[in-house]
Each structure stands twice: as C-alpha cells, then as structure tokens.
Short mmCIF file of C-alpha atoms in Angstrom, two decimals:
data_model
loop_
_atom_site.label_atom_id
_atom_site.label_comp_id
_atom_site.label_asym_id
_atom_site.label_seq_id
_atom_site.Cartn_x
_atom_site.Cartn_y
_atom_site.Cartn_z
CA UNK A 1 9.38 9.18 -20.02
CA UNK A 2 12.43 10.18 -17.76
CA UNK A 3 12.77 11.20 -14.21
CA UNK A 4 14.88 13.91 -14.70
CA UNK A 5 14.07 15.01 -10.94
CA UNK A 6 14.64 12.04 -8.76
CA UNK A 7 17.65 13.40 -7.87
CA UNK A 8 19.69 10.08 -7.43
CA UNK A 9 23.02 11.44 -6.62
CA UNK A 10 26.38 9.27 -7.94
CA UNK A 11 26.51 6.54 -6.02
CA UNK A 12 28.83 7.87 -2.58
CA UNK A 13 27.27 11.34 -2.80
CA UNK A 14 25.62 11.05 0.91
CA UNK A 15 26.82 12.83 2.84
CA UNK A 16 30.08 11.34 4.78
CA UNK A 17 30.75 9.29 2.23
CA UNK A 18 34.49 7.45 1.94
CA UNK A 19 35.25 4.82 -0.21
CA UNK A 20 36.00 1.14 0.75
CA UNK A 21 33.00 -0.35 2.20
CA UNK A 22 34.32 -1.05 6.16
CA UNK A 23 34.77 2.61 6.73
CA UNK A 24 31.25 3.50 5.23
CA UNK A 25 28.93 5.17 7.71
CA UNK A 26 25.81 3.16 5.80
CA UNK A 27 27.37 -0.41 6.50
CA UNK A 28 27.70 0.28 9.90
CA UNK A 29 23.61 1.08 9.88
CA UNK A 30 23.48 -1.82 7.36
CA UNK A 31 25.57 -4.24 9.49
CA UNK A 32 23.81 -3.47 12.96
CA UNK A 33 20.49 -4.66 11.58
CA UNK A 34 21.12 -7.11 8.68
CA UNK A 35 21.09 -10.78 9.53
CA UNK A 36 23.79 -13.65 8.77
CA UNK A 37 22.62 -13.95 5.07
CA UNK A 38 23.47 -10.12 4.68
CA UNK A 39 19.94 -9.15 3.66
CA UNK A 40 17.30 -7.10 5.40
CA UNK A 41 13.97 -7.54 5.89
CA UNK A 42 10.91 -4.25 5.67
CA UNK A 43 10.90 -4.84 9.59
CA UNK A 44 14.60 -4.28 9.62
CA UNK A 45 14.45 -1.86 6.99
CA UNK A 46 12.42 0.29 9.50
CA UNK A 47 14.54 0.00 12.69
CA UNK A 48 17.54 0.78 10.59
CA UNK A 49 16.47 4.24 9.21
CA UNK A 50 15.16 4.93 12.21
CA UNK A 51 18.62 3.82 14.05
CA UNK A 52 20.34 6.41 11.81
CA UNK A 53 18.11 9.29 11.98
CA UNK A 54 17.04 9.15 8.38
CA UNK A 55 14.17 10.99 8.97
CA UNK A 56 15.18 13.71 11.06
CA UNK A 57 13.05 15.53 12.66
CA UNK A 58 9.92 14.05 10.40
CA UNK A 59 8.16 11.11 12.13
CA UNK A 60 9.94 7.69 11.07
CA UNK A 61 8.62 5.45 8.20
CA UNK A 62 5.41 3.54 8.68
CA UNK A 63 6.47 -0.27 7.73
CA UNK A 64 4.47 -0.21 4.86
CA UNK A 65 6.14 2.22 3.31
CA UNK A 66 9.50 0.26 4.43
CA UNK A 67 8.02 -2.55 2.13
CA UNK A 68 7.19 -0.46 -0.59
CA UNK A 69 11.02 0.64 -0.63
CA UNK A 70 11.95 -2.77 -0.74
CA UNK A 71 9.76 -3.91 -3.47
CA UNK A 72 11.04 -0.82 -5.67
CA UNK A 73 14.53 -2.30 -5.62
CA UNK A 74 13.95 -5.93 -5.12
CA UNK A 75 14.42 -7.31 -8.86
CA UNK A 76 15.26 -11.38 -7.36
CA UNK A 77 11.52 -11.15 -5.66
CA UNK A 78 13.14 -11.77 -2.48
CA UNK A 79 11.36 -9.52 -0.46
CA UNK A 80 14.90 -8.64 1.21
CA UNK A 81 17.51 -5.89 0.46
CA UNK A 82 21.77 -6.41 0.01
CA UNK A 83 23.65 -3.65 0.93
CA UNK A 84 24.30 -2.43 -2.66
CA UNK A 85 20.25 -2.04 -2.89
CA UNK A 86 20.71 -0.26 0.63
CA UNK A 87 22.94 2.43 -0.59
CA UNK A 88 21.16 3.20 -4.28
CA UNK A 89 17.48 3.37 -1.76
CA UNK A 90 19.75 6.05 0.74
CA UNK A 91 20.64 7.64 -1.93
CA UNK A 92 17.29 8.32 -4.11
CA UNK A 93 15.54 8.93 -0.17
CA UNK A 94 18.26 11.58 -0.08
CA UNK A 95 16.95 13.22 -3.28
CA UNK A 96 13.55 12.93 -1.98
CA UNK A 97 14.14 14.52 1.37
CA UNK A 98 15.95 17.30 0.02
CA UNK A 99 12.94 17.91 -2.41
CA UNK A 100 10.58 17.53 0.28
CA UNK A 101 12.35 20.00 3.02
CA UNK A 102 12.98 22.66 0.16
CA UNK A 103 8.76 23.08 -0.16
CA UNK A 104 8.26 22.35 3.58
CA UNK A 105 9.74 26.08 4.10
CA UNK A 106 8.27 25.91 7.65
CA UNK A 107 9.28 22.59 8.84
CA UNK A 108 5.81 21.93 9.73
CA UNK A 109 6.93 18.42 8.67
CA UNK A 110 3.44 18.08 6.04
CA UNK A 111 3.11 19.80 2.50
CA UNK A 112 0.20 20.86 0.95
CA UNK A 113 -1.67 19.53 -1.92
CA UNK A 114 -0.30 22.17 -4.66
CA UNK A 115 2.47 21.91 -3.57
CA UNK A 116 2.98 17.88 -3.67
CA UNK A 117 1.77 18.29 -7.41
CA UNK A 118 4.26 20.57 -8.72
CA UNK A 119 7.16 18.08 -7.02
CA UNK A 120 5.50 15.08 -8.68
CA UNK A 121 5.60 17.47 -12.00
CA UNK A 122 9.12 17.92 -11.61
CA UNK A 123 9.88 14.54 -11.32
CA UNK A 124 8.82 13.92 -15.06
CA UNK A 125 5.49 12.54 -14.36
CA UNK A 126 3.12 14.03 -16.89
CA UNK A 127 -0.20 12.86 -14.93
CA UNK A 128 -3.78 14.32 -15.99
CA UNK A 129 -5.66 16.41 -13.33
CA UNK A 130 -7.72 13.87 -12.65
CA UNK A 131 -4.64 11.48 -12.10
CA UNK A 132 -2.94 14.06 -10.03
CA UNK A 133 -6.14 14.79 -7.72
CA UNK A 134 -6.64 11.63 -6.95
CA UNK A 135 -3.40 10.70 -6.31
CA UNK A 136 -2.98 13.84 -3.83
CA UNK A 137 -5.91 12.67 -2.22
CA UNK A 138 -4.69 8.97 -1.35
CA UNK A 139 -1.73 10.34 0.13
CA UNK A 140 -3.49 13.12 2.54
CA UNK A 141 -4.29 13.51 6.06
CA UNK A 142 -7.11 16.62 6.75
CA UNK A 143 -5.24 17.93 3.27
CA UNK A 144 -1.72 17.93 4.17
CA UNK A 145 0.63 15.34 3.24
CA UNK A 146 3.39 14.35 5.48
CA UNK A 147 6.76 12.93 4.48
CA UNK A 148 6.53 9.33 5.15
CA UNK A 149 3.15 9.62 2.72
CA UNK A 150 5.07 11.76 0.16
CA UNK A 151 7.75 9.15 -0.23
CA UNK A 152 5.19 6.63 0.09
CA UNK A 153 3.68 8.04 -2.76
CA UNK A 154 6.95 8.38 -4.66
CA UNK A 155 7.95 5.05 -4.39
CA UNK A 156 4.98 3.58 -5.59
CA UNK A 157 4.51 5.87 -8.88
CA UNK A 158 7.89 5.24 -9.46
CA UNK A 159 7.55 0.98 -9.34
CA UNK A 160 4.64 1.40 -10.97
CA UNK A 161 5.80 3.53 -13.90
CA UNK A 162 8.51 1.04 -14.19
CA UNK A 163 6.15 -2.19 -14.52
CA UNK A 164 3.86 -0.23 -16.98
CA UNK A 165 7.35 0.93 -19.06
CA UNK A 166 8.29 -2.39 -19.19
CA UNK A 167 5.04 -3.45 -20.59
CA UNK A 168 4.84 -0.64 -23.20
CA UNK A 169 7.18 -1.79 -25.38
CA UNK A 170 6.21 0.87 -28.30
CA UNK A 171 6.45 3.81 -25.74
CA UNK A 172 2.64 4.95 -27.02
CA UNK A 173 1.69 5.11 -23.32
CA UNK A 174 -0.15 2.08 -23.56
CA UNK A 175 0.27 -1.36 -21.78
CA UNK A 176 -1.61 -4.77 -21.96
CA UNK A 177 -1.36 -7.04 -19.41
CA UNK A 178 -2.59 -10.56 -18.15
CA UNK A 179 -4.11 -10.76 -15.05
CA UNK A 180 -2.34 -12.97 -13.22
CA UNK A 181 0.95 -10.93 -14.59
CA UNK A 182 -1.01 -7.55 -13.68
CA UNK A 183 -1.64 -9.01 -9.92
CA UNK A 184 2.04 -10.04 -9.74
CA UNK A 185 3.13 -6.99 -10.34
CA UNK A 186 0.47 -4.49 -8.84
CA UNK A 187 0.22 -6.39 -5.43
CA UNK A 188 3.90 -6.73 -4.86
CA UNK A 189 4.34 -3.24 -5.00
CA UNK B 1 -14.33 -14.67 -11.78
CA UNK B 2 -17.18 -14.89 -8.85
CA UNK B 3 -15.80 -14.32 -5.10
CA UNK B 4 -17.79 -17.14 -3.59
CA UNK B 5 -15.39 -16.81 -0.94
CA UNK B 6 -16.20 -13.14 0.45
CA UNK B 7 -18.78 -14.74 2.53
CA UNK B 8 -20.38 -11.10 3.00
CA UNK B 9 -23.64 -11.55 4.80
CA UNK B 10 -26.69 -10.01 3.64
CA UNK B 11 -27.07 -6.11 5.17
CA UNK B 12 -27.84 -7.03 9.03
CA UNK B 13 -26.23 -9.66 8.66
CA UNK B 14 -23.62 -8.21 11.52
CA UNK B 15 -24.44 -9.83 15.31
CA UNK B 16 -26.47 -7.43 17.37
CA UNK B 17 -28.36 -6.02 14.27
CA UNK B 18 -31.59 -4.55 14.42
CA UNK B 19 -34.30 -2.53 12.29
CA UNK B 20 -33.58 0.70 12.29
CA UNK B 21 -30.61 2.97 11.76
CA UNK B 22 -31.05 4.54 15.79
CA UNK B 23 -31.02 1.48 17.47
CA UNK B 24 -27.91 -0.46 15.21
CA UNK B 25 -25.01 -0.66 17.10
CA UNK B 26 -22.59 -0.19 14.23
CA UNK B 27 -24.50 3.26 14.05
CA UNK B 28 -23.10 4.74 17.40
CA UNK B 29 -19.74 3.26 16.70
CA UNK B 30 -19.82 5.22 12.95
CA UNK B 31 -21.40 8.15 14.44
CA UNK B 32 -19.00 8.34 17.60
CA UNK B 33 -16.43 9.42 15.09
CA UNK B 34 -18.02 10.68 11.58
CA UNK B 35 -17.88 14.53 11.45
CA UNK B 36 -20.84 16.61 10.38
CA UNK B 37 -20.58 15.99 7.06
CA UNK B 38 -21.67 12.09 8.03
CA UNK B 39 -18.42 10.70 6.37
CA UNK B 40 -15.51 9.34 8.08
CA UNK B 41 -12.04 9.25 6.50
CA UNK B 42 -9.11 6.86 6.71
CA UNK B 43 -7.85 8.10 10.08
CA UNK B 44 -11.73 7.95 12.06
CA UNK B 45 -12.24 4.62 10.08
CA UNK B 46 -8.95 3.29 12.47
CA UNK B 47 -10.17 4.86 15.39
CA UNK B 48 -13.79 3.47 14.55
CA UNK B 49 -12.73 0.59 14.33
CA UNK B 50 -10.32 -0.03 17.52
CA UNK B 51 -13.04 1.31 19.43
CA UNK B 52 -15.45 -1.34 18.36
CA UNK B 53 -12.75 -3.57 19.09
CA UNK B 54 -13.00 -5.47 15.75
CA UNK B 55 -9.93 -6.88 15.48
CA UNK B 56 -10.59 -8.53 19.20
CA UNK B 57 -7.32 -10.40 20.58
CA UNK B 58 -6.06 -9.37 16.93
CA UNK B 59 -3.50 -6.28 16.53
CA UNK B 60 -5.48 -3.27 15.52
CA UNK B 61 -5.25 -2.14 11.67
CA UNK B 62 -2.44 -0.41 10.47
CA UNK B 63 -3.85 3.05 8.78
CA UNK B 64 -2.58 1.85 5.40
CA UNK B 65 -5.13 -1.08 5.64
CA UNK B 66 -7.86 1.43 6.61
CA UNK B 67 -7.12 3.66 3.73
CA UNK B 68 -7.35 0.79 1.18
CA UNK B 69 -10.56 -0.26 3.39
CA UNK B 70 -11.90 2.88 2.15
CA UNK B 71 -10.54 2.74 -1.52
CA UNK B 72 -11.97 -0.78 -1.99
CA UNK B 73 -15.49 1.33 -1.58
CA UNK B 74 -14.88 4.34 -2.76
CA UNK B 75 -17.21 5.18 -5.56
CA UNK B 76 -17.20 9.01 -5.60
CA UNK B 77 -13.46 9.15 -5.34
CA UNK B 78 -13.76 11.23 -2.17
CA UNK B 79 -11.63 8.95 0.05
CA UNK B 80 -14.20 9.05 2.72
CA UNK B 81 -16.56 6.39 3.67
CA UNK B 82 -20.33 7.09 4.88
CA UNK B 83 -22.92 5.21 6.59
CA UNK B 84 -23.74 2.66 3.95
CA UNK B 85 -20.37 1.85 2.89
CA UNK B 86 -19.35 1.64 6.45
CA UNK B 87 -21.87 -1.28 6.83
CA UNK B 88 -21.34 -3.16 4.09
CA UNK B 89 -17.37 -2.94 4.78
CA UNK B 90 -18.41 -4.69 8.50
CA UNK B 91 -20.34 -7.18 6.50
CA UNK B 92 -17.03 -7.88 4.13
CA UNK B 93 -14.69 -7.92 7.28
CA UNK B 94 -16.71 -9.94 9.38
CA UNK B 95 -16.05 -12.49 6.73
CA UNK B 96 -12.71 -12.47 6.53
CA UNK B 97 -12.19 -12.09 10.17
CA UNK B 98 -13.92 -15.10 10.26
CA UNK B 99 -12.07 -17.17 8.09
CA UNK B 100 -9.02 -15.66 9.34
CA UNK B 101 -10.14 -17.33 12.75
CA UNK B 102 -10.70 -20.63 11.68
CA UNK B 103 -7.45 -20.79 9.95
CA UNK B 104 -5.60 -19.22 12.95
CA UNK B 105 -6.54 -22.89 15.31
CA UNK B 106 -4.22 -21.23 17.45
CA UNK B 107 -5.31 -18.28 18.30
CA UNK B 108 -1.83 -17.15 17.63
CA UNK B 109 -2.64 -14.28 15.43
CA UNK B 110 -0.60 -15.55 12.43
CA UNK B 111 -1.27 -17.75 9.67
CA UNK B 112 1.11 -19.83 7.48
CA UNK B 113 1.78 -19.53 4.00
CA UNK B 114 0.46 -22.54 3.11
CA UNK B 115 -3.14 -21.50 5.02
CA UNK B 116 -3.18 -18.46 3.33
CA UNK B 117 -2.66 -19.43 0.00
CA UNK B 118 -5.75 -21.99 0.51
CA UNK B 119 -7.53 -19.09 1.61
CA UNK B 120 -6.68 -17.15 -1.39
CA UNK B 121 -7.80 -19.80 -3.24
CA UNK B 122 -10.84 -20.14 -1.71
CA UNK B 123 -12.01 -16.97 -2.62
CA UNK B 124 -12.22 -17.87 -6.00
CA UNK B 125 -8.99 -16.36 -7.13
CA UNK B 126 -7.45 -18.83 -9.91
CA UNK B 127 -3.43 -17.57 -9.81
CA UNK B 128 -0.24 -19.07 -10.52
CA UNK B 129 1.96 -20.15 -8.63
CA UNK B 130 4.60 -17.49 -8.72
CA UNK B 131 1.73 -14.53 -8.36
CA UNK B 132 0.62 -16.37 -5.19
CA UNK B 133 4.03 -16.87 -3.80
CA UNK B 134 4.99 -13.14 -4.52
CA UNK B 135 1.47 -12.04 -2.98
CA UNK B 136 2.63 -14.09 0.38
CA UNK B 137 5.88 -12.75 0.25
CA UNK B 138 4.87 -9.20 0.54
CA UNK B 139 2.33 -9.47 3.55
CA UNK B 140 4.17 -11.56 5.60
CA UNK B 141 6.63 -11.06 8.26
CA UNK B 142 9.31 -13.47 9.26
CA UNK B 143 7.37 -16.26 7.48
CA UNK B 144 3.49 -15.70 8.80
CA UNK B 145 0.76 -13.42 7.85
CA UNK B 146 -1.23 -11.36 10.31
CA UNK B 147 -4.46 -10.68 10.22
CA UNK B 148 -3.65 -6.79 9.76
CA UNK B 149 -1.77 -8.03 6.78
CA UNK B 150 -4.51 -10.95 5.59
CA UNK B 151 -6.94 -8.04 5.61
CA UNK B 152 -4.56 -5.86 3.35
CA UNK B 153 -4.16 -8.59 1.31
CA UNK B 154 -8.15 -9.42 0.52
CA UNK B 155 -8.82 -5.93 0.35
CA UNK B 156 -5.88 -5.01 -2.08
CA UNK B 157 -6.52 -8.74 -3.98
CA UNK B 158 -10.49 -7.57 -4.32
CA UNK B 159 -9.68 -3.70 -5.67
CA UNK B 160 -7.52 -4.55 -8.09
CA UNK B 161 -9.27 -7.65 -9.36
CA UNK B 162 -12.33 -4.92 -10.05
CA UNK B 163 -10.42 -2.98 -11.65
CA UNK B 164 -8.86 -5.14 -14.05
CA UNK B 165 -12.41 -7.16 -14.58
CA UNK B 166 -14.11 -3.61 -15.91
CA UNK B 167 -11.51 -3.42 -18.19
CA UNK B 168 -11.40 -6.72 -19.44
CA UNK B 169 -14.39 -6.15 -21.36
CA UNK B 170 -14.53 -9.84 -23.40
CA UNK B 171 -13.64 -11.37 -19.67
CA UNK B 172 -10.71 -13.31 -21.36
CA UNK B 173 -8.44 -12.36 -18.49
CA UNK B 174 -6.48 -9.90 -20.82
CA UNK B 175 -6.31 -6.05 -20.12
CA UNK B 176 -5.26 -3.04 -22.16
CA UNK B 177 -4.35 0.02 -19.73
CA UNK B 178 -3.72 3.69 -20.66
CA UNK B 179 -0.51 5.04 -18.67
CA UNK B 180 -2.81 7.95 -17.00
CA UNK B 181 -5.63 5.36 -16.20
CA UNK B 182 -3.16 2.47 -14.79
CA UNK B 183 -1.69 5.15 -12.46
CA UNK B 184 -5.02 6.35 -11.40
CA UNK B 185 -6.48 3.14 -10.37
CA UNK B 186 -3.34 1.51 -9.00
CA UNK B 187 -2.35 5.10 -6.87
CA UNK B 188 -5.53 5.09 -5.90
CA UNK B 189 -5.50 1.53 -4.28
#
C-alpha cells in the first residue's frame, strides 16, 4: 500500500527554505528550544511549533499529539527528535495542513466527518466503512474534527500502517504478532 | 493473563455510596453533565470529572486520557459513556488513583520509572524488558510519570491487552491481525 497523498514535499520545499543549515528558518525554531544534546523532547516539540506559528490560526497541538509526532519518526526509541527528524515532521505537517485548509473552505478551523474520510481516502488508505466510521468517530468533537485531531489521527494511521507493513511480510494484508512485540509497538505510538 | 492488580471494587464499592441510583453521589456528578440522551462523551467525561474533583491535588485529565477512558468501555462503539459504564470506570480509577498514591510517598504528583514499572508489574502484566522501558518512555516527562499519564498508561495497557487476548484464541500469547481489523481496534484506542 502507498501513500501517494501525504504530500511530503523534497526535503527544503517549506516555504523560506535556503540551503546550509545556519541560515535555515527551522534551526533557528529548532535551536531556541532544543537542549545541549541537540534533541527535543514532546514538551519541547510543543512550545516550538507553537513559537513558530505552525498552526496558524488553528489552536496549537495538544502534547499528545506532540508525542505521537515524535514516536512516528523516532526509529532509536529515544523518545527525542534531531533536527533532521525536525525538518522531514515540518515537512509532512506541511502536506497535512495544506490538505486540511483546502476542505476547511470556511476556516471554521474543524472539518466534517465526510469530509475527513475522503482525505484519509486520498492518502491511500483503503479502510472498510466500518474502519473508517469508527475511526471518524475517535477523532470528533459534537461531529466536527479539528486540526490538531485530524493530524492526530494522521499520524497515528500512518505509524501504525508502518508497524503492521513491517509485520506483513507477504503483503496479503495480514500480520501476526507477539504480544509483548504487539504492546511495544501499539503503546509507543 | 488475570489483572489481579485492577483492584476494582465491587459496584458501590466508591466512598459515599448508597442504595439507590437518586441518592448516589456519582449520580448528580454524571447527571450534572450527561445530555438528554443519558450519555456523556469524551469532553463532559473531563468536565465530570474535574468537577468531582477526582484527580484531588493531582492535575486534571488531559481529554486524550478521557477519550481512551471511554474507549476502554466502549462496547457499542458509540464513543459515549452512560450511567453504568460511568460507575464502573470510578470503580477502575479509584484503584489506580489509589495505587498511584501510595507510590507517590511524596505527594509530589510524579512517580519514577522504577515505581511505575513495579506497578505495571503488579497488575499482572508479564513484559520484557524493552516493552516496559519503551511503555515508560512514552508517558513520562523529563524522567517521571504523572498521574494524568499513569492513568493513560493503565487504561491504554488494559484496551489493548483485550484486544489482543480475544484474538489470541489458544491464549499462547500469539496474534494474527487483519490490516482493516488492526486499524480498527488500535484507531479506536
């Protein structure tokens, strides 16, 4: 299965991007927050997009769904984030928020149900009804889902989809897993 | 795998409870907030809670722990809670909340790693190592868990372990997941 529609952008395609990592706009965010050992943390995670106005005018990220970014890109379990991590998460949330502001055409800043389906369609997912529904429903408040849940929601099906890919080894959709490997992977994400 | 550990108190178990749905306290605090349809979602779960003051010199829950309060009990899928479920969720918490407390000596509001891997353990959970380390990882912050996050944990710990167990039909701690099904259940959580 592909993800033809996460719209990841080449790596430098945010917007004000130079080359040669001083002058970078993102390592100045990245910088200001990030600790000695040049990692940062969910906590700092969320002060940082919130620092550069990643959200606009959509209400910043709740810090779990600052974790869940960091577990989607964390493959050395470290529960922290380098700045090359930094700049491939910008640049997928970049996809996402584009996605997301093209089907909130009135900037009410929350999408409706149908309408989060068709973009988690067009992502590549090919989810039953059932999956879909329920899904939808998780990720609502009085029917409406706002953009922290909707990238909330895409991080997670997208870490998820990669721990059941990697388990799936004859791409038949099917997966078996251990349970201590199944709540290693499920509860980190 | 038995949860010896929940130490969820028979129904009325809760202090203060009486005969009676009129005269229960947790009544008026479920009612105070429950719409006329007599469920309360994820959002009047958090209020529901604060107001009863549950958490006590604890921070109040973060509405991702309420939601996956009400996914841990969510039989019909509706990702609403009513009265019933409601009480036995006070039983569960009380529990942990408890335990939680006689970890915390200190009335700090964190635990340790260490503490909260015997907890863990305690439940009845038998994991390695590295799935316990990675679980601690991802609900602490700067090195302690809170009880927001402890709660988060159990719940998240107790959800998926159910779901894995139904499907582990010759309870051999082995698993075989559909794609469509593993999303389901894991979104869901």
């Amino acid at each position: 299965m592909n993800f033809p529609g996460y719209g990841a952008p080449a790596a430098g395609g945010y917007p004000g991007g130079f080359p040669g990592q001083q002058q970078d706009p993102l390592y100045g965010y990245f910088t200001a927050v990030a600790g000695q050992d040049g990692q940062i943390s969910a906590e700092e995670l969320q002060t940082c997009l919130t620092q550069a106005n990643f959200s606009g005018g959509y209400r910043p990220f709740n810090i779990e769904t600052c974790r869940l970014m960091i577990s989607m890109l964390d493959r050395d379990m470290s529960c922290s984030m380098g700045f090359n991590e930094f700049k491939e998460l910008w640049a997928v949330l970049s996809g996402w928020k584009q996605h997301f502001m093209s089907i909130d055409r009135d900037m009410s800043g929350t999408v409706d149900p149908q309408e989060m389906s068709q973009a988690v369609s067009s992502m590549g997912y090919r989810l039953s009804p059932q999956a879909m529904n329920c899904i939808i429903k998780r990720y609502s408040s009085n029917g409406k889902i706002s953009f922290d849940d909707y990238v909330a929601c895409c991080v997670k099906l997208r870490s998820l989809t990669d721990v059941f890919r990697k388990r799936d080894q004859a791409q038949q959709g099917v997966a078996t897993f251990q349970y201590d490997d199944f709540i290693q992977c499920t509860m980190s994400i």
